[in-house]
CSV table of C-alpha atoms in Angstrom, one decimal:
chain,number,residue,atom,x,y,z
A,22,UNK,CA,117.2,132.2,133.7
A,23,UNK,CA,113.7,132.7,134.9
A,24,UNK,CA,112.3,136.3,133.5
A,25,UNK,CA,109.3,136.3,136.0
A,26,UNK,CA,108.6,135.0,139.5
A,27,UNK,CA,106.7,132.3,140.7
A,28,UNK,CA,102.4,133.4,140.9
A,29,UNK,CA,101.9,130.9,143.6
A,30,UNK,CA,101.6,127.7,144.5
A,31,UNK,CA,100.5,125.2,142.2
A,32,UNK,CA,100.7,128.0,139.4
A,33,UNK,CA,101.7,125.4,135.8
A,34,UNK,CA,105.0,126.1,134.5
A,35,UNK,CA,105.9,126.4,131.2
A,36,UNK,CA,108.6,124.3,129.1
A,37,UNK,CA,110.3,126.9,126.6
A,38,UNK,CA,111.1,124.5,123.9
A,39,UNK,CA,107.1,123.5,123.7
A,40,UNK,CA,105.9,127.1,123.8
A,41,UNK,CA,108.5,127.7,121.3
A,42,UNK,CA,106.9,124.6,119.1
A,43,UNK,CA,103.5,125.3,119.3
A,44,UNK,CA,103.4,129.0,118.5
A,45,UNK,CA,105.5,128.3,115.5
A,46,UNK,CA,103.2,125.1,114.2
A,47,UNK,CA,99.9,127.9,115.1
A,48,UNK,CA,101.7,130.1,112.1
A,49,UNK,CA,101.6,127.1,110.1
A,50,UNK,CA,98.1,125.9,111.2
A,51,UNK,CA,97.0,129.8,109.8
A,52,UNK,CA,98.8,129.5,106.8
A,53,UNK,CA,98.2,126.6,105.1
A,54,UNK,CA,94.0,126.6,105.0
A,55,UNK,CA,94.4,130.1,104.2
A,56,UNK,CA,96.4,129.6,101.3
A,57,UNK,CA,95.5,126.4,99.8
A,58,UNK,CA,92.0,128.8,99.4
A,59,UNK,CA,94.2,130.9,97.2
A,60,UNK,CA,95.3,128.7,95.4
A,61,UNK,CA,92.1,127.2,94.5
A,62,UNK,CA,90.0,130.0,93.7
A,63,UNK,CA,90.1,130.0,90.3
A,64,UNK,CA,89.0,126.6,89.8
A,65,UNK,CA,86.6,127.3,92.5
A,66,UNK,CA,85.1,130.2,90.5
A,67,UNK,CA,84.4,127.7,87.4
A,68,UNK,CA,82.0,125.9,90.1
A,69,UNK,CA,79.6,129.2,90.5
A,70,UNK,CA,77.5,130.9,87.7
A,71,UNK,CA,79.1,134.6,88.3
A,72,UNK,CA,80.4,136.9,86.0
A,73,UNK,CA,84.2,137.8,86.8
A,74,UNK,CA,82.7,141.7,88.3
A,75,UNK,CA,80.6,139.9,90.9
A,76,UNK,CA,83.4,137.3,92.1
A,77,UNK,CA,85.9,139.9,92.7
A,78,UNK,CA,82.9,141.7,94.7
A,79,UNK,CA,83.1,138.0,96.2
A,80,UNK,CA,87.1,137.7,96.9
A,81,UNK,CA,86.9,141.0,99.3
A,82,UNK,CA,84.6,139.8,101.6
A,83,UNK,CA,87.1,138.1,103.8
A,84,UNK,CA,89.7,141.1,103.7
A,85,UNK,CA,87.1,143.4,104.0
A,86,UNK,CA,85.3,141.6,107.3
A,87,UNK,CA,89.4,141.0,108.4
A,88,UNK,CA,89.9,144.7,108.8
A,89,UNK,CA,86.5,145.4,110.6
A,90,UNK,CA,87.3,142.4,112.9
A,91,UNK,CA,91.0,143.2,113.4
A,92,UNK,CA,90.1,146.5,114.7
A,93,UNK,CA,87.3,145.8,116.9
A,94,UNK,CA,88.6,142.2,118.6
A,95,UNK,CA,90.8,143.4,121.0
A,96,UNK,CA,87.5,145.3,122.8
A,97,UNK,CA,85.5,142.6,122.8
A,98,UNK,CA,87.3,139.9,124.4
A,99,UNK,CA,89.2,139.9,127.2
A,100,UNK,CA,92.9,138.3,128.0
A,101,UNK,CA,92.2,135.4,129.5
A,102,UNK,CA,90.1,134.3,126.7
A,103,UNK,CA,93.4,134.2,124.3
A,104,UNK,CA,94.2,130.9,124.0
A,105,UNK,CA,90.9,130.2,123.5
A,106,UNK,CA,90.1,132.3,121.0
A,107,UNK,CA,92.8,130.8,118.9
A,108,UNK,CA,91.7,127.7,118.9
A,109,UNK,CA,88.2,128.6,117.9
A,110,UNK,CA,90.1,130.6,115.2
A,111,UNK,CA,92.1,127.4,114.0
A,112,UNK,CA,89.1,125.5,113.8
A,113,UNK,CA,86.8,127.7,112.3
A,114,UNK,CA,88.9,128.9,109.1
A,115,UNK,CA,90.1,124.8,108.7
A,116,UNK,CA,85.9,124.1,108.1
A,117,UNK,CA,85.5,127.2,106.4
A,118,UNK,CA,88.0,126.8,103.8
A,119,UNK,CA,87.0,122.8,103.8
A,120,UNK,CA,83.6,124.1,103.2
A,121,UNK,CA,83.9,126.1,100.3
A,122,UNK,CA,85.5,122.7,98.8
A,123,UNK,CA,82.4,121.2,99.0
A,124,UNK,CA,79.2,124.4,98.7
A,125,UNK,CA,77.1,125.4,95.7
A,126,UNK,CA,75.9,128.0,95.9
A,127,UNK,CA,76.9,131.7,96.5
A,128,UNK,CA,75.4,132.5,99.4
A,129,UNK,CA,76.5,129.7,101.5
A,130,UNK,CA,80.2,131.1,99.7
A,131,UNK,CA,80.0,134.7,101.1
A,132,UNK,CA,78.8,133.4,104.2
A,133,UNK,CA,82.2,130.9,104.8
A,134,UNK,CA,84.4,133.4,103.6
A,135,UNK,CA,82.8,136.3,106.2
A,136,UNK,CA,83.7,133.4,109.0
A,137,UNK,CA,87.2,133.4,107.4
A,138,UNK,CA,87.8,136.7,108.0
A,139,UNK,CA,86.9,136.5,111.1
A,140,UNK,CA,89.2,133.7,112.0
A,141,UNK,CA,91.8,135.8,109.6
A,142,UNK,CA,92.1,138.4,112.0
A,143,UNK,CA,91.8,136.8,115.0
A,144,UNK,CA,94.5,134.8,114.2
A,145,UNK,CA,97.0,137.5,113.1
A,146,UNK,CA,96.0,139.7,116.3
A,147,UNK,CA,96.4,136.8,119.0
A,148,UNK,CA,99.1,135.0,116.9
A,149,UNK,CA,101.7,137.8,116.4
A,150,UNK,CA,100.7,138.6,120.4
A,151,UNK,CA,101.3,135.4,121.3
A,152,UNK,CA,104.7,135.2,119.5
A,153,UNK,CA,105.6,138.6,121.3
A,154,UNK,CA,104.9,137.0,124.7
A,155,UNK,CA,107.0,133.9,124.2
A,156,UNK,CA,109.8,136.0,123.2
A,157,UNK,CA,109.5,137.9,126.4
A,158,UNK,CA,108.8,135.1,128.8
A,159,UNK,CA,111.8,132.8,127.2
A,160,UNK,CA,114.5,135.6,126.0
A,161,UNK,CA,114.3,133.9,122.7
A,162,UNK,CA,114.0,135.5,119.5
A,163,UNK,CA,111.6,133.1,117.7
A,164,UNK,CA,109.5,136.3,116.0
A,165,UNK,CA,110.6,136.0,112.4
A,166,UNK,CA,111.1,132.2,112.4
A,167,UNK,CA,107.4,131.7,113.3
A,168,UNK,CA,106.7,133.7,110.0
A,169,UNK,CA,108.6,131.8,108.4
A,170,UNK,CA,106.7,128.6,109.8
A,171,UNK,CA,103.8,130.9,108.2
A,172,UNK,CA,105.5,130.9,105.0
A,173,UNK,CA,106.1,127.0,105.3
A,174,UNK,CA,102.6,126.9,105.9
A,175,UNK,CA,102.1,129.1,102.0
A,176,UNK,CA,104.9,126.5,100.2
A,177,UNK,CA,102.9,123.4,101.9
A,178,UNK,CA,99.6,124.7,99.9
A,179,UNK,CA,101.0,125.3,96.7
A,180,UNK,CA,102.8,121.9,96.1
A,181,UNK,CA,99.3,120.0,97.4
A,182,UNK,CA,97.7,122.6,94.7
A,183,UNK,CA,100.4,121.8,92.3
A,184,UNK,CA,99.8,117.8,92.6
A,185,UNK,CA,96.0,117.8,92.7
A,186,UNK,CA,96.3,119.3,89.3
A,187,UNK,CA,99.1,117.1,88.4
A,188,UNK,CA,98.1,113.7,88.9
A,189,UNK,CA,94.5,114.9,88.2
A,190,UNK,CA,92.5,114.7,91.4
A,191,UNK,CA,89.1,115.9,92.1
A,192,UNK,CA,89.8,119.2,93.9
A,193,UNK,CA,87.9,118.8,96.9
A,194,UNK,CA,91.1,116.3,97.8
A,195,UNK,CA,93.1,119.3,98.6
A,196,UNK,CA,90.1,120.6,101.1
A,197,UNK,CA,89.9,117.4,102.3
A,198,UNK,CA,93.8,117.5,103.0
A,199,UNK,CA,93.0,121.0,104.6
A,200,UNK,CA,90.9,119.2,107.2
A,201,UNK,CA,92.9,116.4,108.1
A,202,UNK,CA,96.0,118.9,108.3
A,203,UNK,CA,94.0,121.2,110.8
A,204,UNK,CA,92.3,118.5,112.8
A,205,UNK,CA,95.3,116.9,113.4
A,206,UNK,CA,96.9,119.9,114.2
A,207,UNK,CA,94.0,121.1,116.9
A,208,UNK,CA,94.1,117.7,118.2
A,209,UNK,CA,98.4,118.2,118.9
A,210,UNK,CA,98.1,121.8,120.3
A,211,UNK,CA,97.1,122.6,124.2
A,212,UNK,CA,97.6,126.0,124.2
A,213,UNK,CA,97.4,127.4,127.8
A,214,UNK,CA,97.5,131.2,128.9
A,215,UNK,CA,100.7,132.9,129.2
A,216,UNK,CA,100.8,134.5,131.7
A,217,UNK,CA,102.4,131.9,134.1
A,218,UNK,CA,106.5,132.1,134.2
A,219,UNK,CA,108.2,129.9,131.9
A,220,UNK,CA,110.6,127.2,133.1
A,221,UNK,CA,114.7,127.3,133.3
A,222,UNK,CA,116.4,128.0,130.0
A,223,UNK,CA,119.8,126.7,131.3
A,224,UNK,CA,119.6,123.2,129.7
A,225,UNK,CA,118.2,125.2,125.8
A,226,UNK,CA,119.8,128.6,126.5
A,227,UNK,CA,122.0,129.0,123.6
A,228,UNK,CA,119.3,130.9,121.6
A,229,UNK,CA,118.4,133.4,124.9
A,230,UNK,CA,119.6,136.4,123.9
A,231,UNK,CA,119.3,140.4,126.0
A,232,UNK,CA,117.4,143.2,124.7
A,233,UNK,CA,117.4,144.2,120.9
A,234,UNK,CA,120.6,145.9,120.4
A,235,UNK,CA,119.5,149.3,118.3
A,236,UNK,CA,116.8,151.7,120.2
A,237,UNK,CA,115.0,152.7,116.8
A,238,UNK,CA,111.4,152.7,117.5
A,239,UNK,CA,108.6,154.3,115.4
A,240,UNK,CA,105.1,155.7,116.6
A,241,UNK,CA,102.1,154.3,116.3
A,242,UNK,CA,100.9,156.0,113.3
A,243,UNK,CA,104.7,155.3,111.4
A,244,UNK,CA,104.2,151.4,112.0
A,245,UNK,CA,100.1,151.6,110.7
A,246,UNK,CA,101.9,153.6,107.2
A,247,UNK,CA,104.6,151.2,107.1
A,248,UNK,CA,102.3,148.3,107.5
A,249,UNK,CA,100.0,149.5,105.1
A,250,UNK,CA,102.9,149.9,102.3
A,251,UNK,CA,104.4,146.9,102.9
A,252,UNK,CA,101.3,144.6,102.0
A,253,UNK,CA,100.0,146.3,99.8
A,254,UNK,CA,103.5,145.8,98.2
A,255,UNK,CA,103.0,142.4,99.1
A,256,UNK,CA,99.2,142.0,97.7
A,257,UNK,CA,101.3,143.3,94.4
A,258,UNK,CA,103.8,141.2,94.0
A,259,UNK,CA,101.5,138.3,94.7
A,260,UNK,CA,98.8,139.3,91.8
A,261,UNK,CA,100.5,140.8,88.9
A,262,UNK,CA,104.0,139.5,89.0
A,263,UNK,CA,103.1,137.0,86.2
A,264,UNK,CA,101.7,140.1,84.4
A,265,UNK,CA,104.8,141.8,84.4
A,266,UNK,CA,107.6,138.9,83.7
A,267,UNK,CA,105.0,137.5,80.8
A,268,UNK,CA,103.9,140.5,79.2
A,269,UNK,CA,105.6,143.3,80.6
A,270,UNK,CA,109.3,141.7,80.2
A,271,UNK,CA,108.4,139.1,77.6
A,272,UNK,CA,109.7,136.5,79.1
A,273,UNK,CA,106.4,133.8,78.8
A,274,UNK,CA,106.6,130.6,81.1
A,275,UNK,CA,109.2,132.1,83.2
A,276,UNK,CA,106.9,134.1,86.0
A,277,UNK,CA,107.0,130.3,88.4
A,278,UNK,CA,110.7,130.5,88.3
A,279,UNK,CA,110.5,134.7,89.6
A,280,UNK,CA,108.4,134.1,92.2
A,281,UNK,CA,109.8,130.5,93.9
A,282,UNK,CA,112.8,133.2,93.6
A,283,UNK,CA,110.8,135.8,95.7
A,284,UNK,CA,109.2,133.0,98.0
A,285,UNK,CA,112.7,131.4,99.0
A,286,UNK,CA,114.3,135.1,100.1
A,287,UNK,CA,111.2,135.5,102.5
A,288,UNK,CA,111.6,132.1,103.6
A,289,UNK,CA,115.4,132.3,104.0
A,290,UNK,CA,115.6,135.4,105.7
A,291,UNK,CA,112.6,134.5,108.1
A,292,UNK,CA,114.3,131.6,109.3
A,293,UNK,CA,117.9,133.5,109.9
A,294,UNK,CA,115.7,137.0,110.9
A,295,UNK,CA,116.0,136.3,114.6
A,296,UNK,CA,119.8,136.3,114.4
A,297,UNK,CA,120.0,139.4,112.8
A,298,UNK,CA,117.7,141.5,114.9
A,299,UNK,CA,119.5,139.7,117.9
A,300,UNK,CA,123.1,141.2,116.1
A,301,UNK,CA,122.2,144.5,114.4
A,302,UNK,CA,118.4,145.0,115.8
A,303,UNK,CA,115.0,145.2,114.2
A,304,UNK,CA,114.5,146.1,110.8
A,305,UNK,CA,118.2,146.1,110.2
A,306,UNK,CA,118.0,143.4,107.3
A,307,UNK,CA,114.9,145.5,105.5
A,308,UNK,CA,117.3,148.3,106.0
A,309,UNK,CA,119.8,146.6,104.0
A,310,UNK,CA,117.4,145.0,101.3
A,311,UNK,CA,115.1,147.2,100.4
A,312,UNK,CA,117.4,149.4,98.8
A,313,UNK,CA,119.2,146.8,97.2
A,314,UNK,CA,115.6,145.2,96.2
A,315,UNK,CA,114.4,148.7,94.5
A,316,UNK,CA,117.6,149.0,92.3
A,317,UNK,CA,117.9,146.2,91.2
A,318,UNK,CA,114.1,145.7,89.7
A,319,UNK,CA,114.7,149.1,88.6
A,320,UNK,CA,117.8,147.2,86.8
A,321,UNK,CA,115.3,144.5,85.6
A,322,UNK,CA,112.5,146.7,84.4
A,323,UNK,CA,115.2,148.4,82.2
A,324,UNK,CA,117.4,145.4,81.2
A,325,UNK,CA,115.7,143.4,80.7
A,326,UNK,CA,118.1,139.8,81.6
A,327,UNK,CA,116.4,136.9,83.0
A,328,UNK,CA,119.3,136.7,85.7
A,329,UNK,CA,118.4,140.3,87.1
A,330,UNK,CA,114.7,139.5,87.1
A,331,UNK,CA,115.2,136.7,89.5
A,332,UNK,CA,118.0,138.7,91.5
A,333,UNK,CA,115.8,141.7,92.0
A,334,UNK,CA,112.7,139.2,93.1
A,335,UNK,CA,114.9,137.0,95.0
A,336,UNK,CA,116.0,140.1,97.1
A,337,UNK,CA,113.1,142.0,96.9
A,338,UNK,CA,111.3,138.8,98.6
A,339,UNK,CA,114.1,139.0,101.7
A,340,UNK,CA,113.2,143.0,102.0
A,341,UNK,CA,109.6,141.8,102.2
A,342,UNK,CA,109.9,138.4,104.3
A,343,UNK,CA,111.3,140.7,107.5
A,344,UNK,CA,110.2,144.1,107.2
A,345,UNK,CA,106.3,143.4,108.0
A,346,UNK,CA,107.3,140.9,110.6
A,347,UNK,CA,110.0,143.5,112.2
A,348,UNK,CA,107.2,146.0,112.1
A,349,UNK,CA,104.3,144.2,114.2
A,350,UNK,CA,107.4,143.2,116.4
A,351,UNK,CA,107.8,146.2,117.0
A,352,UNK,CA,104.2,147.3,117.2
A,353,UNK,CA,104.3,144.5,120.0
A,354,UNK,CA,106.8,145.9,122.7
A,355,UNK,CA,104.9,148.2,125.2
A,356,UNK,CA,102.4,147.3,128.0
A,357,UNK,CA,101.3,143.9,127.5
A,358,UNK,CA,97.7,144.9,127.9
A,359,UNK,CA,98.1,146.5,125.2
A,360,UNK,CA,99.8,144.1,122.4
A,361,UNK,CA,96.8,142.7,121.2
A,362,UNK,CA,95.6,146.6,120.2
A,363,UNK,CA,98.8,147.3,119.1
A,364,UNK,CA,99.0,144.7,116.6
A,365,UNK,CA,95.3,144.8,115.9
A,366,UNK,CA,95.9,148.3,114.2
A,367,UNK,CA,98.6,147.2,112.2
A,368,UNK,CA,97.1,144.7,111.3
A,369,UNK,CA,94.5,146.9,110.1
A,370,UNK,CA,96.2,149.3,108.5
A,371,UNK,CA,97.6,146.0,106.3
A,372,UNK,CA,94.7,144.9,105.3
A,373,UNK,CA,93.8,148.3,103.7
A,374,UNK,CA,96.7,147.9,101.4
A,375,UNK,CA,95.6,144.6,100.8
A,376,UNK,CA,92.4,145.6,99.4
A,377,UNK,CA,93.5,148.7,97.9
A,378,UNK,CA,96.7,147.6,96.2
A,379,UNK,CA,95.5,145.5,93.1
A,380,UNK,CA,93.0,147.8,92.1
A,381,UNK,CA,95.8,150.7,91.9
A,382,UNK,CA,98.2,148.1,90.1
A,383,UNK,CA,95.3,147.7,87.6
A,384,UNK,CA,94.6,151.2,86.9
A,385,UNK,CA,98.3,152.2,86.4
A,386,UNK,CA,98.4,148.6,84.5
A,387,UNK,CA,95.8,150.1,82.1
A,388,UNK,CA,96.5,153.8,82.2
A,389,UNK,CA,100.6,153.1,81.4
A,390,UNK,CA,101.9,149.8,81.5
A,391,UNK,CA,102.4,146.8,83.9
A,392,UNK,CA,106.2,147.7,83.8
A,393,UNK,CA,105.1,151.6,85.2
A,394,UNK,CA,103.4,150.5,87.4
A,395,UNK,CA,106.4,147.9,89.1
A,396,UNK,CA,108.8,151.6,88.4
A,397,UNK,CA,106.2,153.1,90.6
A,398,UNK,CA,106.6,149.9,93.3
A,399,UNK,CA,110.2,150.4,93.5
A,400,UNK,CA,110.0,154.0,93.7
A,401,UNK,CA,107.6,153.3,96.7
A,402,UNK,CA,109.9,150.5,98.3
A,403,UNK,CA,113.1,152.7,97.9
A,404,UNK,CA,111.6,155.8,99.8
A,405,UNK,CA,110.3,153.4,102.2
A,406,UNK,CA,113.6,152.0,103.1
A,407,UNK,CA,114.9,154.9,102.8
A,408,UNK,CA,113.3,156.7,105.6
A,409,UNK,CA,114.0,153.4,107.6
A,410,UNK,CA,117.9,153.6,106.6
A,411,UNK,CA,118.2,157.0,108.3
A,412,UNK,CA,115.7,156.5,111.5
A,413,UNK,CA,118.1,153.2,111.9
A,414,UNK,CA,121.0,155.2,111.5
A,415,UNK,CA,120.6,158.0,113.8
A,416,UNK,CA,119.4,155.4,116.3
A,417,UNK,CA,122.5,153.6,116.4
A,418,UNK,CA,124.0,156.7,117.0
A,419,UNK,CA,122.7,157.8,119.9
């Protein structure tokens, strides 16, 4: 199976399998200097002489120069440039985030986290492209796995996090570990352009797989609201779900155990996504999880059983591993001069639920409760996936 002609003579032909391989370790090589930052900032706060107000100012510089970037990349560099760009991006947040390891002072902070941004959204635009591409120059569906590489990249960071502080290591070892992890990784990659065609499938073929079965496709403006939900979602989960199962639910010591619960069904379902979307079509598992998700933390918040609370996160984390990664797929399909801009305002409209989610979760924290405010969660996932449900549904019937 070849999807595209030969471009002339002496034109470089791409292996599947490696293209496959190297966009998938580029999700990881995003993922793991990214997070092992997050999971260091608090210790990295005790280094700087800032009240908690002015480090929170701090913490949304890169999320706030993210969405300026994301929106205002695809203009400013062309095409061809792609591949390069990402590699610039790779190396640039790997000494960024090795950098803050080692600065003192603030300004030299707020100046490594502006590059991380940068890198951020550069990364997410040209990455998610570059995904969509190999998909459509191999006819495999490797979209959600590479997000789940992504997520490998998010597990890899916490247990170097978790034995720094175990075996009581310095923590600039874990930025160091960030450097060696990314050089190694830059020195492994040779990302080329792709737009050459990409070599017979015959002898790998068993994962090539026709067109996405169900037709349901949203507008531009649907997939920006439904991108902005879902991570702010997301940015909620991740902040105040210790809040809620210690305080909220009572049960103290137990919030680890919820969310390796919600971090295994987005791995899981990242890993099997592909197959489902290549069965029932995109968003089809979000379609069957959300629902499921909302009720049963509606059952938790009321209940109040351990077993429920990790049920309900556990599902809620499959709903969440595929929907945002279904929705830039989809944001993806079109003109493929137009993928990266696509995506870029997605990616966008993410990023404003990013920065806007923890600061709602704290007001209806302190207004109500922490347990309101997760009613007022599910209440937001179950409409979502509701309206989902029914554009799915009348989509497989036409």
């Amino acid at each position: 199976m070849r999807p595209h002609g030969d471009v002339g003579a002496g034109a470089h032909t791409l292996r599947p399998v490696r293209a496959i391989q190297q966009t998938r370790a580029l999700y990881f090589l995003t993922s793991y200097p990214l997070t092992s930052w997050f999971s260091e900032t608090s210790e990295v706060h005790e280094r700087f002489t800032v009240d908690d107000g002015t480090w929170g100012v701090l913490l949304m510089t890169a999320p706030a120069v993210t969405l300026v970037t994301a929106r205002a990349y695809p203009r400013l560099v062309p095409r061809r440039l792609a591949h390069r760009a990402l590699v610039l991006a790779l190396a640039c947040i790997t000494v960024a985030v090795f950098g803050i390891g080692l600065c003192r002072t603030v300004p030299l902070l707020a100046g490594l986290l502006v590059l991380i941004g940068v890198a951020n959204a550069v990364l997410q635009v040209e990455g998610n492209s570059r995904a969509h591409l190999v998909e459509s120059l191999t006819g495999r569906r490797v979209f959600a796995s590479c997000h789940g590489c992504y997520s490998l990249g998010v597990l890899a960071a916490g247990l170097a996090a978790y034995l720094v502080s175990a075996w009581q290591l310095p923590i600039v070892v874990h930025f160091w570990a960030v450097l060696l992890v990314g050089a190694a990784g830059l020195l492994m990659l040779r990302l080329r352009p792709l737009d050459e065609p990409v070599g017979d499938l015959s002898a790998d073929g068993a994962d090539a797989a026709p067109a996405d079965p169900v037709g349901v496709r949203f507008s531009m403006p649907v997939l920006m609201a439904l991108s902005f939900v879902l991570l702010a979602m997301e940015a909620a989960v991740n902040a105040w779900h210790g809040t809620l199962v210690d305080e909220g639910l009572g049960f103290d010591g137990y919030s680890g155990a919820v969310y390796a619960a919600y971090a295994l069904g987005g791995i899981v379902i990242r890993f099997t996504g592909d197959q489902v979307r290549a069965r029932w079509g995109t968003l089809a598992a979000f379609v069957v999880a959300g629902p499921l998700a909302s009720l049963l933390l509606f059952a938790a918040l009321a209940g109040g059983q351990r077993v429920v609370v990790l049920a309900a996160f556990l599902v809620l984390g499959v709903a969440q591993g595929i929907a945002y990664p279904d929705v830039l797929k989809l944001a993806a399909e079109g003109k493929p001069t137009e993928t990266a801009s696509r995506v870029a305002r997605v990616v966008t409209a993410g990023t404003v639920g990013v920065l806007l989610a923890n600061p709602l979760m704290g007001w209806l924290s302190d207004r109500f409760s922490v347990v309101a405010a997760y009613a007022g969660l599910s209440l937001l996932l179950f409409g979502t996936a509701c309206y989902t449900a029914v554009r799915y549904a009348l989509a497989r019937r036409a």
